[in-house]
XYZ file of C-alpha atoms in Angstrom:
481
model
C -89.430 164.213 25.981
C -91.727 167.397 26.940
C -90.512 169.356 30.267
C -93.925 170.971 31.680
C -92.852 173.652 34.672
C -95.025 173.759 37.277
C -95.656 177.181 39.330
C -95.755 176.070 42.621
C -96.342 179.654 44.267
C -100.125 179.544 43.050
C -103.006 177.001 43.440
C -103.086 174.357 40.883
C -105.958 174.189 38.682
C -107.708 171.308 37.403
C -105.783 171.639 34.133
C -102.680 171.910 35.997
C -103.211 169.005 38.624
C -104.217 167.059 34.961
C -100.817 167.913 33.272
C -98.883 166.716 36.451
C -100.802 163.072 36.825
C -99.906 163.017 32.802
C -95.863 163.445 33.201
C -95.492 161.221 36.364
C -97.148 158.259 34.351
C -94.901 158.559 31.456
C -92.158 157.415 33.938
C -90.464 153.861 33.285
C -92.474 151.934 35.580
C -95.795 152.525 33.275
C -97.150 149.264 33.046
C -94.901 147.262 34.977
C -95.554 145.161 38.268
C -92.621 146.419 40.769
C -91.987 142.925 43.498
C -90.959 143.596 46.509
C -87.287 142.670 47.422
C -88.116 140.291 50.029
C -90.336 138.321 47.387
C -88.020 138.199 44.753
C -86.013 135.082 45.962
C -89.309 133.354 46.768
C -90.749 134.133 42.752
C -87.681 132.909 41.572
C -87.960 129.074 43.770
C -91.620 129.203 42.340
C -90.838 130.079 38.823
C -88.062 127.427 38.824
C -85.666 129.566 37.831
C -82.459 128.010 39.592
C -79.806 130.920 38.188
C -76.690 130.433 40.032
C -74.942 133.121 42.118
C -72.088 134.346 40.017
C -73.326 134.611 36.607
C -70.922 132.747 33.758
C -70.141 136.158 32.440
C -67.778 137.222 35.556
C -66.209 134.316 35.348
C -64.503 135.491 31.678
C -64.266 138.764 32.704
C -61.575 137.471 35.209
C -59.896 135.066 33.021
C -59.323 137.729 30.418
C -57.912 140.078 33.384
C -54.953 139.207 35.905
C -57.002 137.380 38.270
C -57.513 134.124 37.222
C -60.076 131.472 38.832
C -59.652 128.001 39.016
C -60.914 126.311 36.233
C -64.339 124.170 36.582
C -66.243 122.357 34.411
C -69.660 124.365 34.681
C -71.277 126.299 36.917
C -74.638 124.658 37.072
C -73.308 121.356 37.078
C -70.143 122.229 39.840
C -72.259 123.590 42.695
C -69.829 122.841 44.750
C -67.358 125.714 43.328
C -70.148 128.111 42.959
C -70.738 127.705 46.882
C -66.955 128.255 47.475
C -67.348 131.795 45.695
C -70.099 132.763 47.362
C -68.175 132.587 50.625
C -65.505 134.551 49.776
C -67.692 136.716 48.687
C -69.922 136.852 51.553
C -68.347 134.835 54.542
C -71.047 134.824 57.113
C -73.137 132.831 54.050
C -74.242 129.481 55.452
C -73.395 130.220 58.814
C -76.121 127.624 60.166
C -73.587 125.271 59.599
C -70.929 126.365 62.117
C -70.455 124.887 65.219
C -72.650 126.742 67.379
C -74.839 130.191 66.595
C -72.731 133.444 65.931
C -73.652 135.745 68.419
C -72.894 139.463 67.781
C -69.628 139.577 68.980
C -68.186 135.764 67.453
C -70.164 137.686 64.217
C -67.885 140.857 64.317
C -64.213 138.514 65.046
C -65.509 136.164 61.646
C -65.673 139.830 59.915
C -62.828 140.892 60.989
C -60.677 137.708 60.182
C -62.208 137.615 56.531
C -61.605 141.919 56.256
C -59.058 142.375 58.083
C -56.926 139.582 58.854
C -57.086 137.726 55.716
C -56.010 141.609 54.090
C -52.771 141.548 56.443
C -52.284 137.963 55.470
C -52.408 138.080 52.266
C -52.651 141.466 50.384
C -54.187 142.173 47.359
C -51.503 143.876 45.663
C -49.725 140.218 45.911
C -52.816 138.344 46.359
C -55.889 137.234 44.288
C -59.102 138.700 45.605
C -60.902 135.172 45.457
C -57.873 132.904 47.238
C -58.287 129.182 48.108
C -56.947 129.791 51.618
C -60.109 131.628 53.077
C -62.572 129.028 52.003
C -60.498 126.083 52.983
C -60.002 128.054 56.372
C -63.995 128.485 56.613
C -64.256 124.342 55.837
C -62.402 123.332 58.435
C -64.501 125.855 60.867
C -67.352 124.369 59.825
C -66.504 120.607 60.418
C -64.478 121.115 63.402
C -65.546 122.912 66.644
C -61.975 123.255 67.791
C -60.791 124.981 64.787
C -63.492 127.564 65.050
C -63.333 128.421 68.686
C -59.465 128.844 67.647
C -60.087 131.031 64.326
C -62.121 133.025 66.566
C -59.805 133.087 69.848
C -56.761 134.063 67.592
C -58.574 136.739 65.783
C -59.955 138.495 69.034
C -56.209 138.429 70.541
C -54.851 139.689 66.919
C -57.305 142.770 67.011
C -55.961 143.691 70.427
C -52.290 143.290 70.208
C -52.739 145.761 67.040
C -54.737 148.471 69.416
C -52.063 148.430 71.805
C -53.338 146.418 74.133
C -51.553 143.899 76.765
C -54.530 141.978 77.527
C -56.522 139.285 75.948
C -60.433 139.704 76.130
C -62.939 137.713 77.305
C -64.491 136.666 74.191
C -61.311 135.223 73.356
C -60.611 133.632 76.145
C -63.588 131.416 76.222
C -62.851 130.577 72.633
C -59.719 129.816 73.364
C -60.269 127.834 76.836
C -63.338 126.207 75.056
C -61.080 124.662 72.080
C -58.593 123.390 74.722
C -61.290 121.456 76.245
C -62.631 120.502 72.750
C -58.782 118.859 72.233
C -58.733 116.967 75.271
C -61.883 115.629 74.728
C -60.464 114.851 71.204
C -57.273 113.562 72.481
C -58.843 111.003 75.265
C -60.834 109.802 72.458
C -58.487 109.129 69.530
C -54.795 107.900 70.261
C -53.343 109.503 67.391
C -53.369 113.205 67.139
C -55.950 114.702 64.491
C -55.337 117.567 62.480
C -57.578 119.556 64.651
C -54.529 119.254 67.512
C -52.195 121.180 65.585
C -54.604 124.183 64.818
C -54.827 124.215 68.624
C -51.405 123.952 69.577
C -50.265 126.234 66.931
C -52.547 128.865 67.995
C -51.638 128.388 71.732
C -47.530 128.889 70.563
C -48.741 132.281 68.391
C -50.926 133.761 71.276
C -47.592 133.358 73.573
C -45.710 134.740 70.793
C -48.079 137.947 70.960
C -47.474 138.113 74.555
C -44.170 138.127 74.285
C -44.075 134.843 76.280
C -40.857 133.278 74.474
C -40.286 130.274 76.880
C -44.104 129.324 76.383
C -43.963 129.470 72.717
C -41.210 127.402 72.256
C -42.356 124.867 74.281
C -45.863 124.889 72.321
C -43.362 124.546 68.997
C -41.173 121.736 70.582
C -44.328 120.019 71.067
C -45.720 120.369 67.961
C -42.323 119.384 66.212
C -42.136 115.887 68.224
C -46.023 114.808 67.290
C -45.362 116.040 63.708
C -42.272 113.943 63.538
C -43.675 111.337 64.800
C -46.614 111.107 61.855
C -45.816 109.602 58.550
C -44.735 113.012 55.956
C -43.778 115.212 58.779
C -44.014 118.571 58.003
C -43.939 118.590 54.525
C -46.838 116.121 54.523
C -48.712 118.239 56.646
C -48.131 121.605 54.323
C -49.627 119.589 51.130
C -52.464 117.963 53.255
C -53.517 121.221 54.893
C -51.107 124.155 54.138
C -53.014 127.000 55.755
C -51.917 125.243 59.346
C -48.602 124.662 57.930
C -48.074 128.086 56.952
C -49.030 129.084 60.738
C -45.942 126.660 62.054
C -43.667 127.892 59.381
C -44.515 131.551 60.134
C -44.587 131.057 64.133
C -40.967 129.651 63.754
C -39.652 132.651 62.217
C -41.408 134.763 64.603
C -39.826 132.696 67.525
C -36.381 132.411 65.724
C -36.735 136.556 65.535
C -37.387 136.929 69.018
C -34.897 134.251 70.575
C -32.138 135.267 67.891
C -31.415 131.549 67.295
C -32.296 129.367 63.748
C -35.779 127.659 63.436
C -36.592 124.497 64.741
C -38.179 123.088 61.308
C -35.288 124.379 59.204
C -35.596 126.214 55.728
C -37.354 123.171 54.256
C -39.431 123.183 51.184
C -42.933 123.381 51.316
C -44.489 121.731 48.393
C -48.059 123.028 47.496
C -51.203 121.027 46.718
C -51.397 120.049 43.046
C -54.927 121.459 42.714
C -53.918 125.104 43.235
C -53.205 127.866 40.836
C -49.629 128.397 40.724
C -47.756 131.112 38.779
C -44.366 130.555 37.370
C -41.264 132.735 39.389
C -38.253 130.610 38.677
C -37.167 132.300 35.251
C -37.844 136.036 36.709
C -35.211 135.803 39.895
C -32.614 134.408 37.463
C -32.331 137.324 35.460
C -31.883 139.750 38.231
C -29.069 141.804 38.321
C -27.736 143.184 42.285
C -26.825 146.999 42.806
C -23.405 147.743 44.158
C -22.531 146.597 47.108
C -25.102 143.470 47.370
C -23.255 141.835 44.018
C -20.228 141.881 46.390
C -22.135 139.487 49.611
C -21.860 136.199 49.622
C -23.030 133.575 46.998
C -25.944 132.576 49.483
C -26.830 136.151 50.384
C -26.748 137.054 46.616
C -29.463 134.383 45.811
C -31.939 135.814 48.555
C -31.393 139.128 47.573
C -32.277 138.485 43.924
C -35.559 136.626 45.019
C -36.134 139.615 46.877
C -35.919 141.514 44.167
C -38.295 139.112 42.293
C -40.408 139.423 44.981
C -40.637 143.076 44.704
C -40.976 142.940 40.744
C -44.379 140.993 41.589
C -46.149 143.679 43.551
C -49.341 144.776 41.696
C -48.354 143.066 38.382
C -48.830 139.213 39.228
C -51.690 138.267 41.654
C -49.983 134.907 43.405
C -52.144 132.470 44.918
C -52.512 132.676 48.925
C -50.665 129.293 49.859
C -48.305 130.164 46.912
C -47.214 134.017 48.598
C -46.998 132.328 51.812
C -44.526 129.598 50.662
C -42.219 132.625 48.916
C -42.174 134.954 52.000
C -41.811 132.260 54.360
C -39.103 130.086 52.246
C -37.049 133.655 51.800
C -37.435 134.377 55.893
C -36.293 131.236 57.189
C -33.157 130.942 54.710
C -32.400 134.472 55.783
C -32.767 133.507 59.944
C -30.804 130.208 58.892
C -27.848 132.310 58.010
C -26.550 134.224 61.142
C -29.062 133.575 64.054
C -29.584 137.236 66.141
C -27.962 135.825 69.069
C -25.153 133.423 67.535
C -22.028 134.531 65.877
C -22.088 136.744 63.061
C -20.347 137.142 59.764
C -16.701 137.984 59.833
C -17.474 139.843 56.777
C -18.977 143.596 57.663
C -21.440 143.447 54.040
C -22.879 140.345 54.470
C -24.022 141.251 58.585
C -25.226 144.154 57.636
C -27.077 143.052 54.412
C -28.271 140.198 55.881
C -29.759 142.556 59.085
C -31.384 144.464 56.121
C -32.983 141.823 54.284
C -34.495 140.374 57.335
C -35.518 144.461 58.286
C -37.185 144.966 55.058
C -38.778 141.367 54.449
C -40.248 142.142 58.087
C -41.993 145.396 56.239
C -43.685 143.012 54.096
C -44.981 140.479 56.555
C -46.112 143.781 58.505
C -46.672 145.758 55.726
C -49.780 148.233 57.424
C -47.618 150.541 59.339
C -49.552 150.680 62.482
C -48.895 147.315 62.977
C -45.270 147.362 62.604
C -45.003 147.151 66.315
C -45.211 143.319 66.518
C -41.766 143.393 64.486
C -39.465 141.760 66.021
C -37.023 144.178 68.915
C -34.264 142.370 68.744
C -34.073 142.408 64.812
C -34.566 145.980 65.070
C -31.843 146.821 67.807
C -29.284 144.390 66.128
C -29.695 146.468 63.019
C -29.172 149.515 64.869
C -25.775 148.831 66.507
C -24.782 147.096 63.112
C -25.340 150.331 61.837
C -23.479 152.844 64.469
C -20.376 150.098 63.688
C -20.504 150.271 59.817
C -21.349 153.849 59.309
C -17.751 155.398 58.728
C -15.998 151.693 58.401
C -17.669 150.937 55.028
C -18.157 154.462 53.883
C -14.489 155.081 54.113
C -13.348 153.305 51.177
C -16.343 153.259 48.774
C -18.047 156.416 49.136
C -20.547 156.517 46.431
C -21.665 153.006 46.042
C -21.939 152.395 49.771
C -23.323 155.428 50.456
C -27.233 154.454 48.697
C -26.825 151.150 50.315
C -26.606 152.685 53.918
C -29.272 155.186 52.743
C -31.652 152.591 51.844
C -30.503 150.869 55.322
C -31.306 153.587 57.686
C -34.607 153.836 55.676
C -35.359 150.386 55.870
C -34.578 150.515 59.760
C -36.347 153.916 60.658
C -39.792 153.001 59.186
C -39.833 149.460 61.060
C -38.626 150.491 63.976
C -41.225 150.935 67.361
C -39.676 154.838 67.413
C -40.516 155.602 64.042
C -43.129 158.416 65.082
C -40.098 159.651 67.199
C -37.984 159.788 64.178
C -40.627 161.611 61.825
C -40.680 164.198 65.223
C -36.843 164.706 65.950
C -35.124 166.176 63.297
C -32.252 166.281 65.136
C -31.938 162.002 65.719
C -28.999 159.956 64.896
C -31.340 158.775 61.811
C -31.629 161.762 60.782
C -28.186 163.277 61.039
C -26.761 160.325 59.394
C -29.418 160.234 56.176
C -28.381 164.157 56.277
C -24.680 163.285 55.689
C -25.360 160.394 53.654
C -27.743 162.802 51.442
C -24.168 165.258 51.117
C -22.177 162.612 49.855
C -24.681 161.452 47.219
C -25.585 165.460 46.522
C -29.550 164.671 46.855
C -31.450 167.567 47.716
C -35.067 166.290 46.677
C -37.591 163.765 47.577
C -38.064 162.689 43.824
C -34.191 161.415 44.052
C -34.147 160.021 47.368
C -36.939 157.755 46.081
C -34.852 156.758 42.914
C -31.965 155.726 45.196
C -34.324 153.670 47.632
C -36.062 151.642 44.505
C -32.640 150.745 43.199
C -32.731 148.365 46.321
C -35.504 145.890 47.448
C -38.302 148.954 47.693
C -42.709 148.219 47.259
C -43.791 152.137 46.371
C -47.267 150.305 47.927
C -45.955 149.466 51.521
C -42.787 151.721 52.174
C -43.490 155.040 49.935
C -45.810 156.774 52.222
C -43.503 156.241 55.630
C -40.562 156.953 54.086
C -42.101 160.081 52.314
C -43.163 160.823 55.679
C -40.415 160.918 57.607
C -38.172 162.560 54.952
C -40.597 165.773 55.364
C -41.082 165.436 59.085
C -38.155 164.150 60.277
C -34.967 164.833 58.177
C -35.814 168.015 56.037
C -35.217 171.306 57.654
């Protein structure tokens, strides 16, 4: 291709103007018809051209990567599955079929459950981008009002408890007071309790639980247990028939059972999964595990969370889990762990397993809360139990097995700074009890450098993704000098 350089500086002659008309129709467009965007979808309807969203070649592309779709038999002829991807994809797609219009601000909480709830939920380094668990959400939105005015209530209240704030707005509140009325409407109508109840109820028990209302949301659980009980399959039933609701109850339990300091009112029970879901294989992995010095030492029940812990941790942006199937592992590790010692009950006799089992709890809460400015919804107690566990233990332990114990308590004051509500105050005071006692734990071990701090820390349940950056953090700011 000729370049022709124009002299702008002068008048263009007719030669010149000629030369310039010549070079800007030798472009790519010469002899094409360019359609306007808004026409395009309209040609194709008229050409007959029915070419379905996600194009058969993306589909392989995933398959021969990590994430892997659920298998169907053909796009053209399973519409049904290509309308599925298109709302994760885009979830305000279709939204003529929701209850009532979105107005801008019900818009902006659907965005910000699909963005930014669904990424606490559910993270991708754990997570498959395209998970079952926001389009079975988005179904039961659309054929239930109550379940949308809740999706929407709960997300509103979600967004500000994470900005610091005490109140609930408006917009949620009429979501939320508009689903109540939507259940007793539904309740006068049908004896037995739909599934449509429990999203209510369960949403009233976690809004209390955001509040910081503990009476109320154990009363909204108690409830919820007795009508559960009372239906044929219980819990269980209800976690195969619709496990994104009970994943809420599971996870509400904990948080309750965190709060109170006393075991869970459903009890570490399984939680089978639907048989239609993609599951990945973890049993063989958490087998072969072997425990660091001191946590081979705990007890045999301790041991076996700790090594699906560390299975857990082995996962992190190697294996891409299915949504329900993450849920089920984080939740089934947090109620065993609460089921051990509740907060307020007696603990262990045993020094090592109270203070590993405070740890476990500590760090697993990291993972449920993994974005660090929303680590303040961790649980206080957990947090100030750990803390006098570790003012007791300190010298006791340390006493008689310097070396080992000292990387255990290193990666427990860790653990405890960066979920703790004064973390900023830690990164800030260099002269804090965390940081004198990671100083004299860093003597003992003769670290002097960040580079072996972190290789003590990921010899114990660590994820580089979630705790690297606070813990880097607070080592500069906060314990060097």
């Amino acid at each position: 291709m000729e370049y022709c350089f124009i002299d702008n500086n002068k008048p263009l002659d007719r030669i010149s103007q000629k030369i310039v008309r010549s070079h800007a129709m030798k472009g790519k467009n010469v002899g094409r018809t360019i359609t306007a965007r808004g026409h395009r979808g309209r040609q194709r309807e008229n050409e007959g051209d029915h070419t379905p969203i996600l194009q058969p070649e993306i589909f392989s592309e995933i398959r021969n990567g990590r994430i892997i779709l659920p298998k169907v038999s053909s796009l053209k002829s399973s519409p049904a599955a290509t309308e599925r991807i298109t709302l994760l994809r885009n979830p305000l797609y279709q939204t003529e079929l929701l209850p009532e219009p979105l107005t801008s601000s019900s818009r902006y909480l659907l965005h910000e459950f699909y963005h930014v709830i669904s990424q606490t939920l559910y993270p991708s380094i754990f997570c498959r981008q395209l998970d079952e668990a926001k389009f079975s959400w988005f179904e039961l939105m659309i054929r239930n009002p109550c379940v949308f005015h809740c999706a929407l209530g709960m997300t509103g209240a979600y967004i500000m408890t994470y900005r610091g704030h005490r109140d609930t707005s408006f917009e949620s509140i009429r979501h939320l007071v508009k689903a109540m009325s939507l259940l007793r409407h539904e309740l006068s109508a049908t004896p037995e309790p739909q599934d449509s109840s429990f999203a209510v109820i369960i949403s009233l028990a976690i809004h209390a639980n955001l509040v910081k209302s503990v009476q109320e949301c154990r009363i909204h659980l108690q409830g919820l247990k007795y009508i559960i009980e009372s239906r044929s399959g219980g819990l269980t039933g209800l976690c195969t028939r619709i496990p994104e609701i009970g994943n809420k109850i599971r996870r509400t339990d904990i948080d309750l059972a965190l709060s109170a300091g006393s075991l869970t009112l459903f009890g570490s029970q399984a939680s089978p999964l639907p048989a239609t879901l993609y599951v990945m294989p973890t049993n063989e992995r958490a087998a072969r595990v072997s425990l660091p010095s001191p946590l081979n030492d705990t007890s045999p029940y301790l041991r076996a969370m700790a090594r699906d812990i560390f299975a857990l941790c082995s996962y992190a942006g190697y294996t891409k889990f299915g949504a329900f199937q993450y849920q089920d592992i984080i939740l089934s590790i947090f109620q065993r762990l609460v089921d051990f010692s509740p907060l307020n009950g007696p603990r262990p006799q045993i020094q090592l397993d109270d203070s590993c089992q405070l740890g476990l709890l500590v760090f697993m809460s990291t993972i449920v809360h993994h974005d660090p400015q929303r680590r303040s919804v961790c649980s206080l107690l957990l947090s100030e139990t750990l803390k006098v566990r570790l003012r007791i233990s300190d010298d006791t332990l340390l006493i008689p097995h310097a070396n080992d114990y000292a990387s255990y308590f290193l990666w427990l004051f860790f653990v405890y700074a960066i979920s703790s509500p004064d973390y900023d105050s830690y990164c800030h005071d260099t002269n804090s009890s965390v940081a004198r006692s990671v100083r004299a734990l860093l003597l003992r071990l003769e670290i002097q450098s960040w580079a072996d701090v972190k290789a003590s820390l990921e010899s114990y349940p660590w994820i580089p993704a979630f705790h690297g950056d606070s813990a880097r953090r607070l080592w500069e700011q906060g314990i060097c000098m």
